[in-house]
mmCIF file of C-alpha atoms in Angstrom:
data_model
loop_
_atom_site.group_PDB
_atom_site.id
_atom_site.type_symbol
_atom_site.label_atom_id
_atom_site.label_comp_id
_atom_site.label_asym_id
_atom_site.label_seq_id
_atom_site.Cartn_x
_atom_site.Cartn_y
_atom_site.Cartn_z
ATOM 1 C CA UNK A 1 -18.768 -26.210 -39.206
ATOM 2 C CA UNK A 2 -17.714 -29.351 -41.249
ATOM 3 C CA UNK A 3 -18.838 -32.977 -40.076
ATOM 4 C CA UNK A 4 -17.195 -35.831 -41.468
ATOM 5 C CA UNK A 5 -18.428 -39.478 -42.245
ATOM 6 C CA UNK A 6 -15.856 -41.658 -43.569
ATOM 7 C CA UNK A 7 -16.852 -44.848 -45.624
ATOM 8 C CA UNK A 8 -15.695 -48.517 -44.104
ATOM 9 C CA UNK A 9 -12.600 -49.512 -44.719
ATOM 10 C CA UNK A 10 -11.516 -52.999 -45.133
ATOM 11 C CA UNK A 11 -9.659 -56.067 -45.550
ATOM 12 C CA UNK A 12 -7.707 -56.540 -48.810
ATOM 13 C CA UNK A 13 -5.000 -58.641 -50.185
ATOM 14 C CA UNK A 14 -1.934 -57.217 -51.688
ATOM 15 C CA UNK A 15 -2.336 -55.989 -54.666
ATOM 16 C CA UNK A 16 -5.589 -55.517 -54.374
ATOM 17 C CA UNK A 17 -7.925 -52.068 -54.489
ATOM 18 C CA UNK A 18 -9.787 -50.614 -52.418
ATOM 19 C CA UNK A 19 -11.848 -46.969 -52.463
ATOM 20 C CA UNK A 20 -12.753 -44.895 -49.192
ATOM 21 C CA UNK A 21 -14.816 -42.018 -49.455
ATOM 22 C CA UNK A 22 -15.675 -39.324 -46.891
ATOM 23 C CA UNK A 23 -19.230 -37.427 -47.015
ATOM 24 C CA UNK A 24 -19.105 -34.015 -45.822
ATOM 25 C CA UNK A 25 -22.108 -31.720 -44.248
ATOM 26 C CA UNK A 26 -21.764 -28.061 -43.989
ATOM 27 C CA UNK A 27 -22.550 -25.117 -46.222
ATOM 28 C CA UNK A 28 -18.852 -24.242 -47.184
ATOM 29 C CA UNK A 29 -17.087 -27.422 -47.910
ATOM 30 C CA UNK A 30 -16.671 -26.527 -51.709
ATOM 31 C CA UNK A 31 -13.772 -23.752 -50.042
ATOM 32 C CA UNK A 32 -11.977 -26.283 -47.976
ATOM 33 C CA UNK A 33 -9.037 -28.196 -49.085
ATOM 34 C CA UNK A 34 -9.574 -31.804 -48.253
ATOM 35 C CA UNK A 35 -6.778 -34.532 -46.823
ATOM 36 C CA UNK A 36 -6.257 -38.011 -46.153
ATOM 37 C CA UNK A 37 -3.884 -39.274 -43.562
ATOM 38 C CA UNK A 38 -3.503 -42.822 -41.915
ATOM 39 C CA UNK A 39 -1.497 -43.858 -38.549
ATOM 40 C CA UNK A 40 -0.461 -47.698 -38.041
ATOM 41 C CA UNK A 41 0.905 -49.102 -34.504
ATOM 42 C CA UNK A 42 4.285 -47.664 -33.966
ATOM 43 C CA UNK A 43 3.928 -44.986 -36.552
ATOM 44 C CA UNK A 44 3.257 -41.149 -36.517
ATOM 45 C CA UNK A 45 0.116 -40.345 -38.648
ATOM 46 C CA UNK A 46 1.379 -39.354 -41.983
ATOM 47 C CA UNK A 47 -0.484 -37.367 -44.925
ATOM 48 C CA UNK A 48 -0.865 -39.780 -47.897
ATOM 49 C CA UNK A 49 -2.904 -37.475 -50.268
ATOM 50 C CA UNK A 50 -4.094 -33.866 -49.674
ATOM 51 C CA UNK A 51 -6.176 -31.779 -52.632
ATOM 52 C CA UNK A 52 -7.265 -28.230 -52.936
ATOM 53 C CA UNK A 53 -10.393 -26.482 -53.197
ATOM 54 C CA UNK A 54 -11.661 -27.039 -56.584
ATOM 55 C CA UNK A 55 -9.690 -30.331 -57.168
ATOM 56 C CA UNK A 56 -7.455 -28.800 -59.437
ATOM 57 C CA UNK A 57 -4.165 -28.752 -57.055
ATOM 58 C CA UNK A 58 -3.260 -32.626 -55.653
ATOM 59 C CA UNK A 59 -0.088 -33.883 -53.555
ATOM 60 C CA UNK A 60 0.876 -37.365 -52.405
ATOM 61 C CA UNK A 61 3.556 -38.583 -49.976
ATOM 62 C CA UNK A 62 5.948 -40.773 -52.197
ATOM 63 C CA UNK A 63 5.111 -43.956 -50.366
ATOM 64 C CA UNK A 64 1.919 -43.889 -52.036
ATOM 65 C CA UNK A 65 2.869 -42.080 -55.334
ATOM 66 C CA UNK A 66 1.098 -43.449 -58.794
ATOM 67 C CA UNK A 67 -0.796 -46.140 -56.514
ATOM 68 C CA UNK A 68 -3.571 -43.721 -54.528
ATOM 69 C CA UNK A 69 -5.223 -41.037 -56.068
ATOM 70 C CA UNK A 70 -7.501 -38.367 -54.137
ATOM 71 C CA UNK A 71 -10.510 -37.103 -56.025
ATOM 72 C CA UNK A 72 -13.346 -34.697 -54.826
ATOM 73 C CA UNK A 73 -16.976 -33.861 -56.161
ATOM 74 C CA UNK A 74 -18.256 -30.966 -54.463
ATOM 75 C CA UNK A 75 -21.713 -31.436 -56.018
ATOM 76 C CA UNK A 76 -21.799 -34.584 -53.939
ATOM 77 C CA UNK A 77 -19.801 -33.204 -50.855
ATOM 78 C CA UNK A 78 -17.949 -35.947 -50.943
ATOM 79 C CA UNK A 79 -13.867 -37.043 -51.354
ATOM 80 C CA UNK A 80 -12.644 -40.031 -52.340
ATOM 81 C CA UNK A 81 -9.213 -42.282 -51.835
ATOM 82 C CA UNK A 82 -8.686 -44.518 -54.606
ATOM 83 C CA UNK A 83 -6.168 -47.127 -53.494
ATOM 84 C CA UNK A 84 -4.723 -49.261 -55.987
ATOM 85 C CA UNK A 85 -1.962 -52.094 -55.591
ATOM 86 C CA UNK A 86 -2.188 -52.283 -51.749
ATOM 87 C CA UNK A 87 0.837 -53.071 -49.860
ATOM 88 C CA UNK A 88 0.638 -54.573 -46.246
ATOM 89 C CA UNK A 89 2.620 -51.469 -45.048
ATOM 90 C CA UNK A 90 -0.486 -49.851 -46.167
ATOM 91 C CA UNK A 91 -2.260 -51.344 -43.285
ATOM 92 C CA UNK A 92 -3.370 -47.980 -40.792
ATOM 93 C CA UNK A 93 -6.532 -46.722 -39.652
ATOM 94 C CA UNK A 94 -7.260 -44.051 -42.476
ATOM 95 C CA UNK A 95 -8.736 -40.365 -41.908
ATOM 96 C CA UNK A 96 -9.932 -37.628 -44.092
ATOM 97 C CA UNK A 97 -9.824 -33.984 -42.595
ATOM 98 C CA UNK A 98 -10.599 -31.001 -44.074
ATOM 99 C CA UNK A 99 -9.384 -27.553 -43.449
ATOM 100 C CA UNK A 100 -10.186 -23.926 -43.980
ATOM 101 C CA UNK A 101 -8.036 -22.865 -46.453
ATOM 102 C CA UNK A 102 -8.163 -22.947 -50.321
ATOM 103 C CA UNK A 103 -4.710 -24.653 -51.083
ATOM 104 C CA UNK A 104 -3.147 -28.144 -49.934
ATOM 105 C CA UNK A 105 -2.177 -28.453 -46.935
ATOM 106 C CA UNK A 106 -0.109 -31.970 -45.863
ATOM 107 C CA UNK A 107 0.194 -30.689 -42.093
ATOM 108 C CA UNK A 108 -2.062 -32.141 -39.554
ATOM 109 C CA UNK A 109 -2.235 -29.333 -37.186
ATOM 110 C CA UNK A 110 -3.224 -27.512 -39.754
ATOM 111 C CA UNK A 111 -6.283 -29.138 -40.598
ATOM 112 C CA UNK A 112 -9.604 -28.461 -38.271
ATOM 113 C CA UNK A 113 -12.151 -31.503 -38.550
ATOM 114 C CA UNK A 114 -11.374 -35.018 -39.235
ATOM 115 C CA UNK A 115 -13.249 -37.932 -39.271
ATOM 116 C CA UNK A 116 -14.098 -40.864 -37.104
ATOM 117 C CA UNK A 117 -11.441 -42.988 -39.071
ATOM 118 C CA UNK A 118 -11.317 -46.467 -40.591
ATOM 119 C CA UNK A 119 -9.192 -49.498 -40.557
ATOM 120 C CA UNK A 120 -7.622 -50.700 -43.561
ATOM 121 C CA UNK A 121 -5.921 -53.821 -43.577
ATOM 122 C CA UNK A 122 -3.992 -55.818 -46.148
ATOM 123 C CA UNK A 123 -2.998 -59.231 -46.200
ATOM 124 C CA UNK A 124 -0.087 -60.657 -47.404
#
């Protein structure tokens, strides 16, 4: 079993940067391949970063490519967002997941713990 904590989010302006990072407890999480999604009113939940086992394997949707970066350190059991020149269409309430497999995975349903989520919201 995997148990996530997710960091607060918060309230940036645009252009702005802002860093979430998700704690994980459990035994195995250095073999689970780690996501982060977000969801905003009127929008389906969308993968914005997703990274493999070891860290060595990464993949971003294009809305957020060369702005976010997802980083892990499995000493700490922890994974990060880095979130750098924030958009307001980056507003969303933000998860991490993980799931038990060894590659990325960018599909939801696919992944088999999230966490509690956290608002992100950027002001124009």
């Amino acid at each position: 079993q995997v148990q996530l904590v997710e960091s607060r989010g918060g309230l940036v302006m645009a252009g702005g940067s802002l860093r979430l990072s998700c704690a994980a407890s459990g035994r195995a999480f250095k073999r689970y391949a780690m996501g982060w999604f977000r969801q905003a009113p009127g929008n389906e939940r969308e993968c914005v970063a997703a990274i493999d086992w070891s860290g060595g394997s990464t993949q971003y949707a294009e809305s957020v490519k060369g702005r976010f970066t997802i980083s892990r350190d499995n000493d700490k059991n922890t994974v990060y967002l880095q979130m750098n020149s924030l958009k307001p269409d980056d507003t969303a309430v933000y998860y991490c997941a993980a799931a038990n497999r060894l590659g990325t995975v960018v599909v939801g349903n696919e992944y088999n713990y999230w966490g509690q989520g956290t608002q992100v919201t950027v002001s124009s």
